[in-house]
Coordinates of C-alpha atoms in Angstrom, one line a residue:
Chain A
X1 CA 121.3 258.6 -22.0
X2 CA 118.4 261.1 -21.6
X3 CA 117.5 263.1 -24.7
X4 CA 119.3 266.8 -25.5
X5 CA 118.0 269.9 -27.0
X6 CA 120.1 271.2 -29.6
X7 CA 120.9 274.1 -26.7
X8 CA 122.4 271.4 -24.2
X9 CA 125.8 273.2 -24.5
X10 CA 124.6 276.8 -24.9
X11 CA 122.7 275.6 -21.4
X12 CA 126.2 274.4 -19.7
X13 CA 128.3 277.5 -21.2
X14 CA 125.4 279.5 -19.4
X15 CA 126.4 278.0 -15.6
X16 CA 123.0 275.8 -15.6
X17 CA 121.9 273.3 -13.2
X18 CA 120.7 270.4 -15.4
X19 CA 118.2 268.1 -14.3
X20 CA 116.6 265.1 -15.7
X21 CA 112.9 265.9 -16.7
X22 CA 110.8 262.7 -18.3
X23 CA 113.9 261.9 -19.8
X24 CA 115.3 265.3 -20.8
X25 CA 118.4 267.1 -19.6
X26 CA 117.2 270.1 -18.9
X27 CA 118.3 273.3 -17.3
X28 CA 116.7 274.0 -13.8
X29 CA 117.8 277.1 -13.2
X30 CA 121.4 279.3 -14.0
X31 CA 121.7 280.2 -10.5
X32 CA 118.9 281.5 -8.4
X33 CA 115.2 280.5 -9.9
X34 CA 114.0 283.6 -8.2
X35 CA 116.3 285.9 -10.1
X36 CA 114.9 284.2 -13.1
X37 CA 111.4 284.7 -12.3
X38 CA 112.1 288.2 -11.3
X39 CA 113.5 289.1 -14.9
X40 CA 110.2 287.6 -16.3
X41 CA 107.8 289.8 -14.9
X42 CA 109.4 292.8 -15.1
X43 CA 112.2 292.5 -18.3
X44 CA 112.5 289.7 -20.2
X45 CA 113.6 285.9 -19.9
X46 CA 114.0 283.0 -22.7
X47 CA 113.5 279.4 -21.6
X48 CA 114.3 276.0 -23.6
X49 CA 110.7 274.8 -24.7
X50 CA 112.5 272.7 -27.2
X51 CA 111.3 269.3 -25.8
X52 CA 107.5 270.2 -26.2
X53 CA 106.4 268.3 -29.1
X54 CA 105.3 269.9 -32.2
X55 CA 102.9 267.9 -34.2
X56 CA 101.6 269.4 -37.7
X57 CA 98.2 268.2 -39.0
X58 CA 97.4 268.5 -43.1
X59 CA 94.8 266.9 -45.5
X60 CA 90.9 267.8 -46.4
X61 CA 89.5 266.6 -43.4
X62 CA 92.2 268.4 -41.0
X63 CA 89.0 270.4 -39.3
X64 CA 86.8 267.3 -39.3
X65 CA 89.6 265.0 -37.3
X66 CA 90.5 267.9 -35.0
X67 CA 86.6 268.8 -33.9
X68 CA 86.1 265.3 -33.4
X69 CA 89.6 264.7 -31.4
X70 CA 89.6 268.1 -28.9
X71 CA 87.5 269.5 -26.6
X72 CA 87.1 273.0 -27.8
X73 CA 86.5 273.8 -31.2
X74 CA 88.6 274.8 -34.0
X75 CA 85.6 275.5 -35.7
X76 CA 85.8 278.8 -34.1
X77 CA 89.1 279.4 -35.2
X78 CA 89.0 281.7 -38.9
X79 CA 91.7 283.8 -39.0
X80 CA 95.2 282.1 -40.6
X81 CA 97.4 281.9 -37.5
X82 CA 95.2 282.1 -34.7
X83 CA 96.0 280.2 -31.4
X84 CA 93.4 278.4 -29.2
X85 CA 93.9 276.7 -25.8
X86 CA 92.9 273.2 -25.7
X87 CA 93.0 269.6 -24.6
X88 CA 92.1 266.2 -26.2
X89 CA 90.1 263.4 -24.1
X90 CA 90.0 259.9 -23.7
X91 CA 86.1 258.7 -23.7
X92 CA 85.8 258.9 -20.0
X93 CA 86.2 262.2 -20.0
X94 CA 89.4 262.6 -18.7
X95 CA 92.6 264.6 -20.0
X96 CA 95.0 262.5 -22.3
X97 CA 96.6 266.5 -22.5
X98 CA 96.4 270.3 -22.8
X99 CA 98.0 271.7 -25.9
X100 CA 97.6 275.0 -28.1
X101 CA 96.7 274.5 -31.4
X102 CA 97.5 277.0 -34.2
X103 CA 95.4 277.8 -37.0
X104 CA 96.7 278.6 -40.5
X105 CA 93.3 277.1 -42.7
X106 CA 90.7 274.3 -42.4
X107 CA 93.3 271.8 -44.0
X108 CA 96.0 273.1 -42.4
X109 CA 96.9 273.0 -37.7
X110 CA 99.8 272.8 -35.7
X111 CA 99.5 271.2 -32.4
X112 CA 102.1 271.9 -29.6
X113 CA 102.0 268.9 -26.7
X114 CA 103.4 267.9 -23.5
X115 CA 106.9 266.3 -23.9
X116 CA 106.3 264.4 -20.9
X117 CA 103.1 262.6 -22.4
X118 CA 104.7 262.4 -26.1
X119 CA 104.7 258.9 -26.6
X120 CA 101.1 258.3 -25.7
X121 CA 99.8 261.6 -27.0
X122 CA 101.5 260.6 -30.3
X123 CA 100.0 257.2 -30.5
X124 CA 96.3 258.7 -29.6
X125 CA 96.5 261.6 -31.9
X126 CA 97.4 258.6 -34.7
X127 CA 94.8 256.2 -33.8
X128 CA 92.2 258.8 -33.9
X129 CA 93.4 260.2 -36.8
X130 CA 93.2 256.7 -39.1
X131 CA 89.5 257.5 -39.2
X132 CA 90.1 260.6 -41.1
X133 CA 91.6 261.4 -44.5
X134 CA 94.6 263.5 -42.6
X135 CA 98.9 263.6 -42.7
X136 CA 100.0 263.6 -39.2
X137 CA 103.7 265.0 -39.2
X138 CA 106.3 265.3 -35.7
X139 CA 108.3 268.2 -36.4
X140 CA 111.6 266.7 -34.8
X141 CA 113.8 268.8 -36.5
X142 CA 112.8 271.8 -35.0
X143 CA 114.0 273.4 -31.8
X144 CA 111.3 276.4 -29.5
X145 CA 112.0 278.7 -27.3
X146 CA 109.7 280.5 -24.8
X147 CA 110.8 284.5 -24.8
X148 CA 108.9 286.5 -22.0
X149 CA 108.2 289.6 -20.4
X150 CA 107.1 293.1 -20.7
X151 CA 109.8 294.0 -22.8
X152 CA 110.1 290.8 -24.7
X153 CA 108.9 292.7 -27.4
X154 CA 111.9 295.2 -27.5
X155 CA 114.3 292.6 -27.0
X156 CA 113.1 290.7 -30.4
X157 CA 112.7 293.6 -32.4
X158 CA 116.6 294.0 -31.5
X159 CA 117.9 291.1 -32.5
X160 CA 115.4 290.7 -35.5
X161 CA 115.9 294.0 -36.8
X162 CA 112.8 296.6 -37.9
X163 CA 112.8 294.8 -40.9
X164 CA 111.6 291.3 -40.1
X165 CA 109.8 292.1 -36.8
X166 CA 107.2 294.5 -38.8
X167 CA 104.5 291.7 -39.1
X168 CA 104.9 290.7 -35.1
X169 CA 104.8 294.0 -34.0
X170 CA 101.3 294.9 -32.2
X171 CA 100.6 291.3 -32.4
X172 CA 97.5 290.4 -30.4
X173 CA 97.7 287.8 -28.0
X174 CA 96.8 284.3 -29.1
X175 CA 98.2 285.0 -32.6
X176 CA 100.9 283.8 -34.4
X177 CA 103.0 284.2 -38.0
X178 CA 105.7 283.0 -39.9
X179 CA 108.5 285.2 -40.4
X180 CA 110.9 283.5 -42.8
X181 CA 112.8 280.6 -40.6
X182 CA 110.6 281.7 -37.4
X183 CA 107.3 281.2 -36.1
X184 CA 106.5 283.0 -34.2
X185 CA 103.6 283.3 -31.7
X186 CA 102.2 285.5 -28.7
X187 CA 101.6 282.5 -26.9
X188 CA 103.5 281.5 -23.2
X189 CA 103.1 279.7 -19.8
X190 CA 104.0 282.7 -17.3
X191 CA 101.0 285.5 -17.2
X192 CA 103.3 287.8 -19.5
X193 CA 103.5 289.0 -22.8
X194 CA 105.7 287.0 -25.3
X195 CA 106.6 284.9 -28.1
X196 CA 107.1 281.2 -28.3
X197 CA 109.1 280.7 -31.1
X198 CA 109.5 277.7 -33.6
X199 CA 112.1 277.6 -35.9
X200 CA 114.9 274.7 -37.0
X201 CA 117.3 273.2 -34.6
X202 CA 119.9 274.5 -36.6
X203 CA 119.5 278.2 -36.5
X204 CA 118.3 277.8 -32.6
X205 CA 121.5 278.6 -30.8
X206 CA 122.7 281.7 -32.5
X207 CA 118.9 282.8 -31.6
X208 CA 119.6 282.1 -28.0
X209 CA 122.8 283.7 -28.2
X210 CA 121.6 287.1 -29.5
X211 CA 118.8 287.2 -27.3
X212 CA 120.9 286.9 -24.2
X213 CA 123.6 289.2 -25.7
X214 CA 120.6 291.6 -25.7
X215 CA 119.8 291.1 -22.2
X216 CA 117.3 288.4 -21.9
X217 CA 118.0 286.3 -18.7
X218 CA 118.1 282.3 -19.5
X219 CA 115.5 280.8 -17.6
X220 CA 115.5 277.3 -16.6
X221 CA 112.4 274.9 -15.3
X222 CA 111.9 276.3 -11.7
X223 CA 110.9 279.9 -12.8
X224 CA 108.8 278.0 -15.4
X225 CA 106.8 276.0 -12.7
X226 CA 106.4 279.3 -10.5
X227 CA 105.6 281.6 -12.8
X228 CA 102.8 279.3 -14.3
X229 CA 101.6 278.5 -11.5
X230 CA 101.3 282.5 -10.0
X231 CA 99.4 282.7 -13.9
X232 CA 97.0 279.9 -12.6
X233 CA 98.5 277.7 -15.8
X234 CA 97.9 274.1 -15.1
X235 CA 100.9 271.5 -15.4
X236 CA 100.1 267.8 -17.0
X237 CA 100.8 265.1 -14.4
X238 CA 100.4 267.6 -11.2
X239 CA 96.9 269.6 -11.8
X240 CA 95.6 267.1 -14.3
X241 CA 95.9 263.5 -15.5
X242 CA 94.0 261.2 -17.5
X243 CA 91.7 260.7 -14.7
X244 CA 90.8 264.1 -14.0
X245 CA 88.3 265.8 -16.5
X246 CA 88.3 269.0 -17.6
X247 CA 85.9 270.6 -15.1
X248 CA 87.6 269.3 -12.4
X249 CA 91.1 271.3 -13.7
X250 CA 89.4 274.8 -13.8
X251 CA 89.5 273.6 -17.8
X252 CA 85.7 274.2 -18.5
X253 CA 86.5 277.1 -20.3
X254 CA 88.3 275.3 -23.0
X255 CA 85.3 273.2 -23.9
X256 CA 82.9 274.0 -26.5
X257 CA 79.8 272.4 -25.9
X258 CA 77.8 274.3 -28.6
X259 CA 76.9 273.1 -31.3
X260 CA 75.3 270.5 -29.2
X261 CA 75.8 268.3 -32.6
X262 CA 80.0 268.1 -32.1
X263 CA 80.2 264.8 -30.8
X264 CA 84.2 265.2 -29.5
X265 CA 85.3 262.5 -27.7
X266 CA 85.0 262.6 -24.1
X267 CA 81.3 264.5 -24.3
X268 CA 79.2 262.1 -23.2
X269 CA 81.0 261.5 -20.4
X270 CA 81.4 265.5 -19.6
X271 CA 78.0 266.0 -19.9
X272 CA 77.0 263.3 -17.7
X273 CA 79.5 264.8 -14.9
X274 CA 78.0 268.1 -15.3
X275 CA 74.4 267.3 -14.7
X276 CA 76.0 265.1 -11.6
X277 CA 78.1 267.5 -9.8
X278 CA 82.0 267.3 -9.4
X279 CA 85.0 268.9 -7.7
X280 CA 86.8 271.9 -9.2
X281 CA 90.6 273.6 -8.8
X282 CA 90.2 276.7 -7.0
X283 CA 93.3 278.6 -5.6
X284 CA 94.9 278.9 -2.4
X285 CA 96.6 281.8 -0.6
X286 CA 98.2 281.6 2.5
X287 CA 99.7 285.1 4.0
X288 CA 101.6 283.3 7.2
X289 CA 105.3 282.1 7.0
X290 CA 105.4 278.1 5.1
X291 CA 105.0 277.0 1.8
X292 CA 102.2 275.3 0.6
X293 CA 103.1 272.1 -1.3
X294 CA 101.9 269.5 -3.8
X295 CA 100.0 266.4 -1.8
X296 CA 99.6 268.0 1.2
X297 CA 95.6 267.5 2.4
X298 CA 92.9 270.3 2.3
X299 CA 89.8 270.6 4.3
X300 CA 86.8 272.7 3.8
X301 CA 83.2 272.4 4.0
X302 CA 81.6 269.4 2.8
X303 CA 85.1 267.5 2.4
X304 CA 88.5 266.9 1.5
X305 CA 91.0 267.9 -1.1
X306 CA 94.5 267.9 -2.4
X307 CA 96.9 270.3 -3.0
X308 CA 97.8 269.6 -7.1
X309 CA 100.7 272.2 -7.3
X310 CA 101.8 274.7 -4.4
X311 CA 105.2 277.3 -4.2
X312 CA 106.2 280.3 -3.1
X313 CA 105.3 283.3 -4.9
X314 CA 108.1 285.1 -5.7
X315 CA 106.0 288.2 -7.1
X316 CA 104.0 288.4 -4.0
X317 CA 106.1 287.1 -1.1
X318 CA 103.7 284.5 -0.1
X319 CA 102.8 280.7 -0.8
X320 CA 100.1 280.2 -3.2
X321 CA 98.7 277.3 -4.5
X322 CA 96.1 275.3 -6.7
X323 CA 93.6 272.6 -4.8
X324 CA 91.4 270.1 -6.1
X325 CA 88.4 270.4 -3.2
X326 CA 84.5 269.2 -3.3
X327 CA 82.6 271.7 -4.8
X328 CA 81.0 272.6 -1.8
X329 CA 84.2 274.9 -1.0
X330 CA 83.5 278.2 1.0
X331 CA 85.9 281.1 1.3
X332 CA 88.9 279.2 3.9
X333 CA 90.3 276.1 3.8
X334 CA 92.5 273.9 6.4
X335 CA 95.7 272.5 5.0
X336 CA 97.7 269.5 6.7
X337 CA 100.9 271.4 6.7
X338 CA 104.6 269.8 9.1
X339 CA 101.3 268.2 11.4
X340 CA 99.3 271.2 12.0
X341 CA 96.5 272.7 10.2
X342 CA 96.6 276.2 8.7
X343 CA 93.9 278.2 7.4
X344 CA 94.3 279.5 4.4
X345 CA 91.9 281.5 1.7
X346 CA 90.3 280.4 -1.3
X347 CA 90.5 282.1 -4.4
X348 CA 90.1 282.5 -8.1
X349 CA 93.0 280.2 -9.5
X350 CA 95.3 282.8 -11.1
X351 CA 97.4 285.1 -8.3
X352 CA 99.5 287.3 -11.3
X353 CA 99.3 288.7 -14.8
X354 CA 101.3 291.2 -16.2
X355 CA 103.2 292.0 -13.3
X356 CA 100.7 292.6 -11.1
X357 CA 99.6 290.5 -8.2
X358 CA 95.4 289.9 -8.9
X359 CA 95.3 288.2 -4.8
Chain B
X1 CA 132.4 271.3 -6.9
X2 CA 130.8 273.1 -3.5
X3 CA 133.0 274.8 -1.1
X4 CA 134.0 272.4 2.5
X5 CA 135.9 275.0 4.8
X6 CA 138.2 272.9 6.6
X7 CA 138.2 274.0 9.9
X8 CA 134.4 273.5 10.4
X9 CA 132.8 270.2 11.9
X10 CA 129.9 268.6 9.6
X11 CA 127.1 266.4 10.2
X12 CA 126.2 263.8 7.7
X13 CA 122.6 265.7 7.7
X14 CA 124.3 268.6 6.1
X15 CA 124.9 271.5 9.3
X16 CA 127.9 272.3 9.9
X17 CA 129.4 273.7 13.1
X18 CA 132.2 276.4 13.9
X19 CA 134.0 276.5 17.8
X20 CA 133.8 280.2 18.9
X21 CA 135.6 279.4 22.4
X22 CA 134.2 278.9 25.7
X23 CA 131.6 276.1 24.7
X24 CA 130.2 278.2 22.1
X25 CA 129.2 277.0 18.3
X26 CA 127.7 278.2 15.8
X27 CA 125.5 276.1 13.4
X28 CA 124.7 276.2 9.8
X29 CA 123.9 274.3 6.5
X30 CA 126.5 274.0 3.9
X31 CA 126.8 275.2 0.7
X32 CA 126.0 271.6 -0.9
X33 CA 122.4 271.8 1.4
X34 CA 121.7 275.4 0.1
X35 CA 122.4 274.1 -3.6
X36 CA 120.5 271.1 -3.0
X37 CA 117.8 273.1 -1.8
X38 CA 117.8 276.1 -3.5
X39 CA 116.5 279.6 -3.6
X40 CA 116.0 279.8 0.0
X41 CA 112.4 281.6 1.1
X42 CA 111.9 281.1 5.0
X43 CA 114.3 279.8 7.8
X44 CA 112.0 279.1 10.8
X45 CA 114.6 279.5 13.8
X46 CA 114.3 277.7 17.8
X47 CA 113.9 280.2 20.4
X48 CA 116.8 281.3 22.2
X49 CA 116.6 279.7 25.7
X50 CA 115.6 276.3 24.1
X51 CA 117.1 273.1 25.3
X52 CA 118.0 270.8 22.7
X53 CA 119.8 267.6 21.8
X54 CA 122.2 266.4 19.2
X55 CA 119.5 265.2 15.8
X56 CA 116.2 266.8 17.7
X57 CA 114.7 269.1 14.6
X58 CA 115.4 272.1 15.6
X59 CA 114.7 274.5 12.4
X60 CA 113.3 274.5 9.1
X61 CA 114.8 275.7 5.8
X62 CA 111.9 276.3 3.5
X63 CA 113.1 277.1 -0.4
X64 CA 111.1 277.4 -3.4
X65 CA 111.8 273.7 -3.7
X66 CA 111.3 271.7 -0.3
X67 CA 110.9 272.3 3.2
X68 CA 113.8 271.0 5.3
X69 CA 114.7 270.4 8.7
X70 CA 117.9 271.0 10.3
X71 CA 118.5 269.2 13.1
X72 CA 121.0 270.0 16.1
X73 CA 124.5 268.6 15.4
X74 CA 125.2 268.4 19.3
X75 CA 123.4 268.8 22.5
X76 CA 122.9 272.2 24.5
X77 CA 121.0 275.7 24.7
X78 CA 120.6 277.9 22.0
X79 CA 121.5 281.2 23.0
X80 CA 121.5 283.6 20.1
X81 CA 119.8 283.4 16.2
X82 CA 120.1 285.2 13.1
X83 CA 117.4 287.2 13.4
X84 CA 118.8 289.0 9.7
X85 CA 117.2 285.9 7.9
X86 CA 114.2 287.0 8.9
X87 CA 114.2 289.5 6.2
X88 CA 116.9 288.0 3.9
X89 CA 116.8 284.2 3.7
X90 CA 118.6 284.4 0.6
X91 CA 121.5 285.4 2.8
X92 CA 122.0 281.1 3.0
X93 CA 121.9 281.1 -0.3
X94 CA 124.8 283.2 -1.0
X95 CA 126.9 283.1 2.3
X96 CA 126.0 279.6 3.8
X97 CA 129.2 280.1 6.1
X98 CA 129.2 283.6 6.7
X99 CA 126.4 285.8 7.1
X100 CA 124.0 283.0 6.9
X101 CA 124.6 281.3 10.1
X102 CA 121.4 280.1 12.0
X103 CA 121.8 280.0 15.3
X104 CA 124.6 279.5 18.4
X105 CA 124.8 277.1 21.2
X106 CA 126.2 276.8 23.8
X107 CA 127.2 272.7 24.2
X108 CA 126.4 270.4 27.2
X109 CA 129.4 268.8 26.6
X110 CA 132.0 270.6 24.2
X111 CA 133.7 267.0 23.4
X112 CA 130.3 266.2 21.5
X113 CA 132.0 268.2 18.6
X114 CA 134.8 266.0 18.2
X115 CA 132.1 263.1 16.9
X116 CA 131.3 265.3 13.9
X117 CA 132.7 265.3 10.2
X118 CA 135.8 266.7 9.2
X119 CA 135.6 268.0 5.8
X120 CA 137.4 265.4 4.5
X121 CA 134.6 262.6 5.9
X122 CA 131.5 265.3 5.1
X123 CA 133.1 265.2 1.6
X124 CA 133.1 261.5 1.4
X125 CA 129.1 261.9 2.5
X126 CA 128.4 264.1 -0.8
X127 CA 130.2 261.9 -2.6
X128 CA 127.9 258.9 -1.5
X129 CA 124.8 260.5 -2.4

């Protein structure tokens, strides 16, 4: 039987379509996935991030393991609870996964993983770790959910009360804090202000229950994919794998090369691709009637590409996607689309933030 | 459980089919398809005018999802579309057998019909898959 979140039945109770989802039942959507978008970017929606694995790190050499093990660096994290984007690397370079790692103090991180790569990314993060004097600890026992939107702040401060939503209020993005059961942290995977909150399984469904009592629209995994994907967020397995690196995932931003003496794993390989040349992710807008979609072929000058992840943009009534193309890419492409070709423009890789369509 | 009206024909591929009189029919997916499929985002309609026969592709159902063709259940001309889902393909979505029809033909041979599902035997399809 595949595994359940402890809000399987608050899912059910809430009319949800439940799909299986690397061996999760999760919800898909609670009706219509566009409704559910819709409430994202301009109200507020709450999904089940529950499977996403939470992995704490403790001991003296916490900082040590972690600059080794990741591609950015957490030595540029100083302030307790700050949140960095980030991704750990086999040594050729390429992405075992993307995760966000949250600061409390050099001995002290939490990572948040992919639940689709858990097992592996479990078993990495432990075999790098034996080199290192560090405690690696899954957090099973506790539950997360994702709550989004412009007025996910209002919403939270209604169920919390003034009280206990004092230290979250005016919370800059990429920050998080512990607010007796809760952690919570302005993190998210739509484009949108928010919280992702941690807290135990136990107390999880009551905290579902008052949000949507409040408002919030449930939100199941198909407003998650477009509403990432209109963000430009990448998905593990679909934009990038473990034999895509991070500059060929639009990623380069999350890798610290300086110091040139942080020898993370993966470098050398990086560094070798960078003085060589390599594809990139770039975006994809097509105005006409059709839906771009993932696997369907890309040409443009000097080569061939891929589509990684394509949809329908709800927020701006077109198809969008994400491409992995030779860097050579000008400012159209062709894509393989039902036998014909279609030209379609290149862009910057994120189409929305905050509502508002950046395409 | 989805909806089966049964007075309408079915094909296996998920259309169904409603006799207007005089040779006429309209055609258009059930509500199982539209749940299958999804928020609906495009419908790409035939021409009115165009010849076709029963299984040629004849439209496409694009959702958030997938891209889907719907093929024609029998053989004759189309001769009018709902030109309403140009603007609202949701309309599928929430009246598969009402408002969101596709398209009407006018059959070669009305008998062809009588080769289709009842919704006793398109249930036993769903059931299958």
């Amino acid at each position: 039987m595949a595994n359940r979140t402890p809000l399987f039945d608050a899912h059910v109770k809430a009319g949800a379509k439940m799909v299986d989802f690397h061996g999760w039942d999760m919800p898909l959507n609670y009706g219509s996935q566009i409704e559910e978008h819709n409430a994202v970017r301009k109200d507020s929606g709450v999904f089940d991030v529950s499977h996403m694995t939470i992995v704490d790190v403790a001991g003296a050499q916490a900082k040590d393991f972690l600059r080794k093990m990741l591609a950015n660096d957490v030595a540029k994290l100083s302030v307790p609870g700050k949140a960095q984007y980030n991704s750990m690397l086999n040594e050729k370079g390429g992405v075992i996964d993307d995760l966000i790692v949250y600061y409390f103090s050099d001995e002290s991180y939490r990572l948040v993983v992919n639940s689709a790569t858990r097992e592996r990314d479990v078993a990495w993060i432990e075999k790098v770790a034996s080199e290192f004097q560090v405690t690696i600890t899954e957090q099973t026992e506790l539950a997360m959910v994702a709550l989004q939107g412009p007025k996910a702040a209002e919403k939270l401060r209604l169920v919390l009360g003034d009280e206990a939503f004092a230290p979250v209020e005016g919370m800059r993005p990429f920050m998080s804090v512990q607010v007796g059961d809760l952690f919570i942290a302005t993190t998210g995977y739509t484009g949108e202000a928010g919280y992702e909150i941690v807290l135990p399984a136990s107390e999880v469904e009551k905290l579902w229950d008052d949000l949507l009592n409040v408002g919030v629209q449930p939100c199941g995994l198909g407003a998650r994919d477009t509403l990432r994907l209109e963000a430009g967020m990448n998905l593990y397995g679909q934009d990038m794998d473990e034999s895509i690196t991070p500059l060929e995932a639009n990623m380069g931003w999350s890798v610290a090369f300086e110091p040139e003496d942080r020898n993370f794993i993966g470098r050398e390989a990086l560094e070798k691709q960078k003085a060589e040349g390599h594809d990139k992710l770039v975006g994809l807008v097509m105005r006409e009637k059709g839906v771009l979609r993932h696997g369907q072929k890309v040409v443009v000058d000097g080569g061939e590409g891929v589509i990684t992840s394509g949809t329908f943009s709800p927020t701006l009534g077109f198809s969008i996607a994400m491409a992995r193309v030779p860097n050579s890419v000008g400012e159209t492409a062709e894509v393989e689309m039902r036998k014909k070709f279609v030209t379609v423009s290149v862009v910057k890789p994120s189409f929305v933030r905050n509502g508002k369509g950046l395409v | 459980m989805s909806s089966i009206p049964k007075e309408l024909k079915y094909a296996s591929t998920h259309e169904w089919v409603r006799n207007e009189g005089d040779g006429v029919f309209t055609v258009g997916i059930s509500e199982h398809a539209q749940d299958l499929l999804g928020d609906m985002v495009f419908v790409e309609l035939p021409e009115v005018g165009d010849n076709v026969a029963a299984g040629d592709d004849v439209a496409v159902a694009e959702s958030v999802k997938a891209a889907s063709d719907i093929y024609a259940p029998i053989g004759g001309e189309i001769i009018a579309i709902n030109e309403d889902l140009e603007d609202a393909p949701e309309t599928v979505n929430s009246d598969p057998y009402g408002d969101g029809w596709l398209f009407k033909m006018k059959a070669d041979d009305p008998s062809e019909v009588e080769s289709l599902l009842d919704a006793e035997g398109y249930q036993a399809v769903i059931d299958e898959d």
